[in-house]
Backbone as JSON, one array per atom type, in Angstrom:
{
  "sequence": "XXXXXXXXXXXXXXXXXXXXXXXXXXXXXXXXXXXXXXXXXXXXXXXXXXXXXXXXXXXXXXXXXXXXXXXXXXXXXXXXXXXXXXXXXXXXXXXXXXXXXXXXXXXXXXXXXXXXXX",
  "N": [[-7.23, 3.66, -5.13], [-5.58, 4.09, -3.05], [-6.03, 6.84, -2.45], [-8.95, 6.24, -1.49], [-8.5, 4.98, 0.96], [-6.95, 6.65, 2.5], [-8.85, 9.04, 2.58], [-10.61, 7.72, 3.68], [-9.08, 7.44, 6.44], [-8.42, 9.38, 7.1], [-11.13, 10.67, 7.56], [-12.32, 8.98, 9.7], [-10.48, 9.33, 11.7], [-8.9, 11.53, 12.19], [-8.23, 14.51, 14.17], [-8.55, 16.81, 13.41], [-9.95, 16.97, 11.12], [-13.04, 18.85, 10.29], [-15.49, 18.06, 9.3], [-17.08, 17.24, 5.36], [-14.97, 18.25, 3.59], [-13.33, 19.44, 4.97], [-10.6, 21.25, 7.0], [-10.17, 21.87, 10.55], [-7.92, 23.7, 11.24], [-8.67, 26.14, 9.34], [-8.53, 26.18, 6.83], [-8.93, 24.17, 3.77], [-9.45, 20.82, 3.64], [-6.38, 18.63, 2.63], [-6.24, 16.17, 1.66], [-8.91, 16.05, 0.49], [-9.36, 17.88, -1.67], [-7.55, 17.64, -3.44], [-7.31, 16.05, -6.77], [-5.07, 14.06, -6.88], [-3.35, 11.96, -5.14], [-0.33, 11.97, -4.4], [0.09, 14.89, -4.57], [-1.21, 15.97, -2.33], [-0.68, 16.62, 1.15], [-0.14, 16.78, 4.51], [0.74, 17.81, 7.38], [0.02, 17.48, 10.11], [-1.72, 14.56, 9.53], [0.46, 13.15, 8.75], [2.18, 12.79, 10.98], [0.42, 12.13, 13.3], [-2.13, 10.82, 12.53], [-1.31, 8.99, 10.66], [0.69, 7.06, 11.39], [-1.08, 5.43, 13.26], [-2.02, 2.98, 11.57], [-0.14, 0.71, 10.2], [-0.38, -0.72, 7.66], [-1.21, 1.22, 5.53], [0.26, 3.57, 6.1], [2.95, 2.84, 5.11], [2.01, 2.01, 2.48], [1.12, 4.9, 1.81], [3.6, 5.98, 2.47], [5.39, 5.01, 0.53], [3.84, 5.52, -1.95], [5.17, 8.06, -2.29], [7.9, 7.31, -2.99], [9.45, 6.79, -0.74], [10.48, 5.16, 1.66], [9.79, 4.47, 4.74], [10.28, 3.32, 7.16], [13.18, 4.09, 6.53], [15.07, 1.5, 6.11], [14.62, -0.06, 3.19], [11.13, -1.05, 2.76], [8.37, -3.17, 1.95], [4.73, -3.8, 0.86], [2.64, -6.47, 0.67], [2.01, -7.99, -2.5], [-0.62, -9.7, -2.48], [-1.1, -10.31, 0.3], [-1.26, -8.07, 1.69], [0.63, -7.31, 3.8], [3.16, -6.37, 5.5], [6.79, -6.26, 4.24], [10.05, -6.96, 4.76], [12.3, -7.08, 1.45], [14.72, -7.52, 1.56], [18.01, -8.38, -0.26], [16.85, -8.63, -2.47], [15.44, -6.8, -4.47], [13.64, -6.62, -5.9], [11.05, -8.35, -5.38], [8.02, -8.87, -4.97], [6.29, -10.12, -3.37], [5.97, -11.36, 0.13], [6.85, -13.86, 2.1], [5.14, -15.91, 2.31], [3.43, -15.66, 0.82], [4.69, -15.62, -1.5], [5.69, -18.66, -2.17], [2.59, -19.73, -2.51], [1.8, -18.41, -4.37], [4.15, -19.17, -6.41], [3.3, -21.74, -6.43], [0.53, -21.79, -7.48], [1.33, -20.2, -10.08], [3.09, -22.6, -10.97], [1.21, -24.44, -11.71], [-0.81, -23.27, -12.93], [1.13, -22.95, -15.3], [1.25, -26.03, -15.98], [-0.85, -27.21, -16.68], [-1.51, -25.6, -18.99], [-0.08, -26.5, -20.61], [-0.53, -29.13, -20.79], [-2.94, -28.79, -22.08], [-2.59, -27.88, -24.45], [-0.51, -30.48, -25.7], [-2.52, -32.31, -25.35]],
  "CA": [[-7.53, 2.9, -3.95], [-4.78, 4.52, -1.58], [-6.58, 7.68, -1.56], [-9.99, 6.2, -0.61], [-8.09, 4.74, 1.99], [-6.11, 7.74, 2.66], [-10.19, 9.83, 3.43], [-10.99, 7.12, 5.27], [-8.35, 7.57, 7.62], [-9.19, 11.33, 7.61], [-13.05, 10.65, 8.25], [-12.8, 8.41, 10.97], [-9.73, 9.36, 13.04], [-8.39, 12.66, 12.42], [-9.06, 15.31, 14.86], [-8.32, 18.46, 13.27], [-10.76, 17.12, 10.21], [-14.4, 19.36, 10.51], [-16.57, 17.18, 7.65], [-17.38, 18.32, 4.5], [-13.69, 18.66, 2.91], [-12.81, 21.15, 5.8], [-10.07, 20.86, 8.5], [-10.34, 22.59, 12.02], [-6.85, 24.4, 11.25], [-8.8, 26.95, 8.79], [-7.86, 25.82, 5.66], [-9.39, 22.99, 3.47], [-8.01, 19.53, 3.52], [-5.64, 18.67, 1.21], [-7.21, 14.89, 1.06], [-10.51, 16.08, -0.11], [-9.76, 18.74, -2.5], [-6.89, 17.26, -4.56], [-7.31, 14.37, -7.21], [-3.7, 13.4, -6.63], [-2.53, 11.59, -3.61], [0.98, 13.02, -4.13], [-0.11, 16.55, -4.27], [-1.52, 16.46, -1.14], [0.15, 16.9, 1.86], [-0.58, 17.62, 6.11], [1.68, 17.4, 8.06], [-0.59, 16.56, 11.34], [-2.13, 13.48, 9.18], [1.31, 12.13, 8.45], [2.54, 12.77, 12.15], [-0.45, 11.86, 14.22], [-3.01, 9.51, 12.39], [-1.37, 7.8, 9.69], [1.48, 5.75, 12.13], [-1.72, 4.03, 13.31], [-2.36, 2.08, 10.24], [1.16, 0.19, 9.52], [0.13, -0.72, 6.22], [-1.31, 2.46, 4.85], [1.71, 4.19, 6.46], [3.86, 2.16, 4.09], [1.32, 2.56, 1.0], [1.56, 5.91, 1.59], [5.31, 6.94, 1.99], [5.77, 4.55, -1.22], [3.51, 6.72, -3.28], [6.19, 9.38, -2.83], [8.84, 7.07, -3.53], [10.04, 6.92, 0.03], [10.62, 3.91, 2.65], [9.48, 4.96, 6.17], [11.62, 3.29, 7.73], [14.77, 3.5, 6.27], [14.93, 0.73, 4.87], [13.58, -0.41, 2.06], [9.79, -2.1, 2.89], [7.13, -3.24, 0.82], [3.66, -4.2, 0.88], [2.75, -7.68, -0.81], [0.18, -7.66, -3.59], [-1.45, -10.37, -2.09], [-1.6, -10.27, 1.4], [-0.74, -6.42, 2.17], [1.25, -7.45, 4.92], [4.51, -5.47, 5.02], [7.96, -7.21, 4.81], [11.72, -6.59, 3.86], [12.69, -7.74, 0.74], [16.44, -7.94, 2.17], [18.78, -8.61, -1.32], [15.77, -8.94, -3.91], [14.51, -5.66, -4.29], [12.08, -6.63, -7.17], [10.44, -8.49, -4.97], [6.56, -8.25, -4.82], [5.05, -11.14, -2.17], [6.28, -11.77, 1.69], [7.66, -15.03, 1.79], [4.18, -17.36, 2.99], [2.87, -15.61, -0.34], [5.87, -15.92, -2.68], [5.9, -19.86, -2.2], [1.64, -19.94, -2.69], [2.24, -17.61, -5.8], [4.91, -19.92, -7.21], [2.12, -23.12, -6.45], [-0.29, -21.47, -9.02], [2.26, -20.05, -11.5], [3.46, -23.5, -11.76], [-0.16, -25.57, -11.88], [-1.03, -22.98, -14.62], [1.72, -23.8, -16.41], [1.11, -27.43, -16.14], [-2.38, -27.11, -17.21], [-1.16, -24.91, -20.6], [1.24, -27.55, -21.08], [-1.49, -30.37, -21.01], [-4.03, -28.2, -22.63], [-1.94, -27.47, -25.92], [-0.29, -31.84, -25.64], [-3.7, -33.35, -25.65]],
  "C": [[-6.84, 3.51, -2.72], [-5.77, 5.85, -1.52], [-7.88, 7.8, -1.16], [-9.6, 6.08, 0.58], [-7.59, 6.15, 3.1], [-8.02, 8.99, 3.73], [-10.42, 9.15, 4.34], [-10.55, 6.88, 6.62], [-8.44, 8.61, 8.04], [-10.1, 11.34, 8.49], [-12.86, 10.23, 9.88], [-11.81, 8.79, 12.11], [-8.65, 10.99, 12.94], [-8.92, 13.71, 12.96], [-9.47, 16.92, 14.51], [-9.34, 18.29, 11.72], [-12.45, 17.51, 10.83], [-15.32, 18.67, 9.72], [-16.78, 18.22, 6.1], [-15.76, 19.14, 3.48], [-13.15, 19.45, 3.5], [-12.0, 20.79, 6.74], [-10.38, 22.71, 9.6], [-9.33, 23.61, 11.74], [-7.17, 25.45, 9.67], [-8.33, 27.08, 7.48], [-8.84, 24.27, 4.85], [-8.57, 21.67, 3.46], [-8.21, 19.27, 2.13], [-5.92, 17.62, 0.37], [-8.16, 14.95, -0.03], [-10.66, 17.19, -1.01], [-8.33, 18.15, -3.34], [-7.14, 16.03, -4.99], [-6.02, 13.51, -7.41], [-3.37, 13.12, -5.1], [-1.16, 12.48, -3.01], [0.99, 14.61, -4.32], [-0.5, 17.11, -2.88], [-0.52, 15.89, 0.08], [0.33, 16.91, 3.7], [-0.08, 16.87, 6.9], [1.37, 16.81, 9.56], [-1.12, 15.24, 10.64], [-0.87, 13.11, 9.58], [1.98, 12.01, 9.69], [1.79, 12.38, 13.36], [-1.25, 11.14, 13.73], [-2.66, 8.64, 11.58], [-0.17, 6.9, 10.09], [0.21, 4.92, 12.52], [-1.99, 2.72, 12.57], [-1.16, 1.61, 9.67], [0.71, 0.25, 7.97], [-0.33, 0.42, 5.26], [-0.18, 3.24, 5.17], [2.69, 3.83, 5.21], [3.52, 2.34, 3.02], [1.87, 4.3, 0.92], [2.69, 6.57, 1.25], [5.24, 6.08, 0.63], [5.41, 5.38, -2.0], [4.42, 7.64, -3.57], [7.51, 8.81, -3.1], [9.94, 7.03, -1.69], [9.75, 5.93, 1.34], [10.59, 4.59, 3.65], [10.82, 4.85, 6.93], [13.2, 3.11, 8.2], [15.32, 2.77, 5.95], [14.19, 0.03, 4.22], [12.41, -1.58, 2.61], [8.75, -1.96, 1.99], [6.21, -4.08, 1.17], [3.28, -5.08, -0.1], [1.54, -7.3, -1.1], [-0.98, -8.49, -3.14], [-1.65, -10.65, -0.99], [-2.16, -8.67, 1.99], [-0.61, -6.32, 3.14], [2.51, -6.12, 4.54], [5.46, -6.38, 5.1], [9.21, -7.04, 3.78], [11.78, -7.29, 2.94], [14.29, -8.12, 0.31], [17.26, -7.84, 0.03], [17.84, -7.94, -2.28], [15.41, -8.28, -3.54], [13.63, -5.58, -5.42], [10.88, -7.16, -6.56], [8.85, -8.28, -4.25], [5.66, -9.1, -3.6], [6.04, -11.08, -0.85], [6.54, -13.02, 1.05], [6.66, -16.13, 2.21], [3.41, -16.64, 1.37], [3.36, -15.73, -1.58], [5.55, -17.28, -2.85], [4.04, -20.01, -2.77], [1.69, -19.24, -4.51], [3.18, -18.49, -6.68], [4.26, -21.43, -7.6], [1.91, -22.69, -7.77], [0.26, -21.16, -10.05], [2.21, -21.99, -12.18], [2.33, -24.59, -12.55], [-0.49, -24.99, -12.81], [-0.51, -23.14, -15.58], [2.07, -25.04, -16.87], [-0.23, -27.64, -16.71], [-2.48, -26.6, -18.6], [-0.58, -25.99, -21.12], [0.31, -29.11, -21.58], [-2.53, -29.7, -21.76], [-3.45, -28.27, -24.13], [-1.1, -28.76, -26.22], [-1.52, -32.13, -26.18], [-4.66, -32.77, -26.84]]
}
């Protein structure tokens, strides 16, 4: 999914991409000819079109294992907002999706609980 995202940030807003898997700077892009995200590489993408897009920015450096900006941020599973997870670095939701996420956990396990009673 990140590296559809990842072309589609190519396609539509990078200037030095020609179409056709080709950049302007005489060389093929690295997007459109590797099947690994983390193999590829270009250093005008990651410096000029991919700050537009906060949360692909953030998808992205993660893939390599690396927090943009210094400190540690993460993208929730269910919004794909971005947001510190301060202390709790296991942490997977923002905090308006943590509390909605803890709703349904618990209603499913009230519903197992009455399902396997009655």
């Amino acid at each position: 999914m990140l590296k559809d995202d990842v072309k589609k940030q190519v396609e539509t807003s990078c200037a030095t991409y020609a179409g056709n898997g080709h950049c302007h700077l005489d060389r093929p892009c690295p997007f459109f000819n590797s099947d690994e995200i983390e193999l590829s590489r270009c250093n005008y993408f990651e410096n000029a079109v991919l700050p537009a897009d906060e949360k692909l920015n953030v998808r992205y450096w993660q893939s390599f294992g690396v927090a943009y900006w210094g400190e540690l941020t993460k993208v929730c599973k269910r919004c794909e907002n971005t947001f510190n997870p301060g202390d709790q670095k296991r942490r997977q939701y923002c905090d308006e999706c943590r509390e909605i996420q803890r709703k349904e956990k618990r209603n499913k396990r009230m519903r197992d609980y009455r399902k396997n009673i009655g």
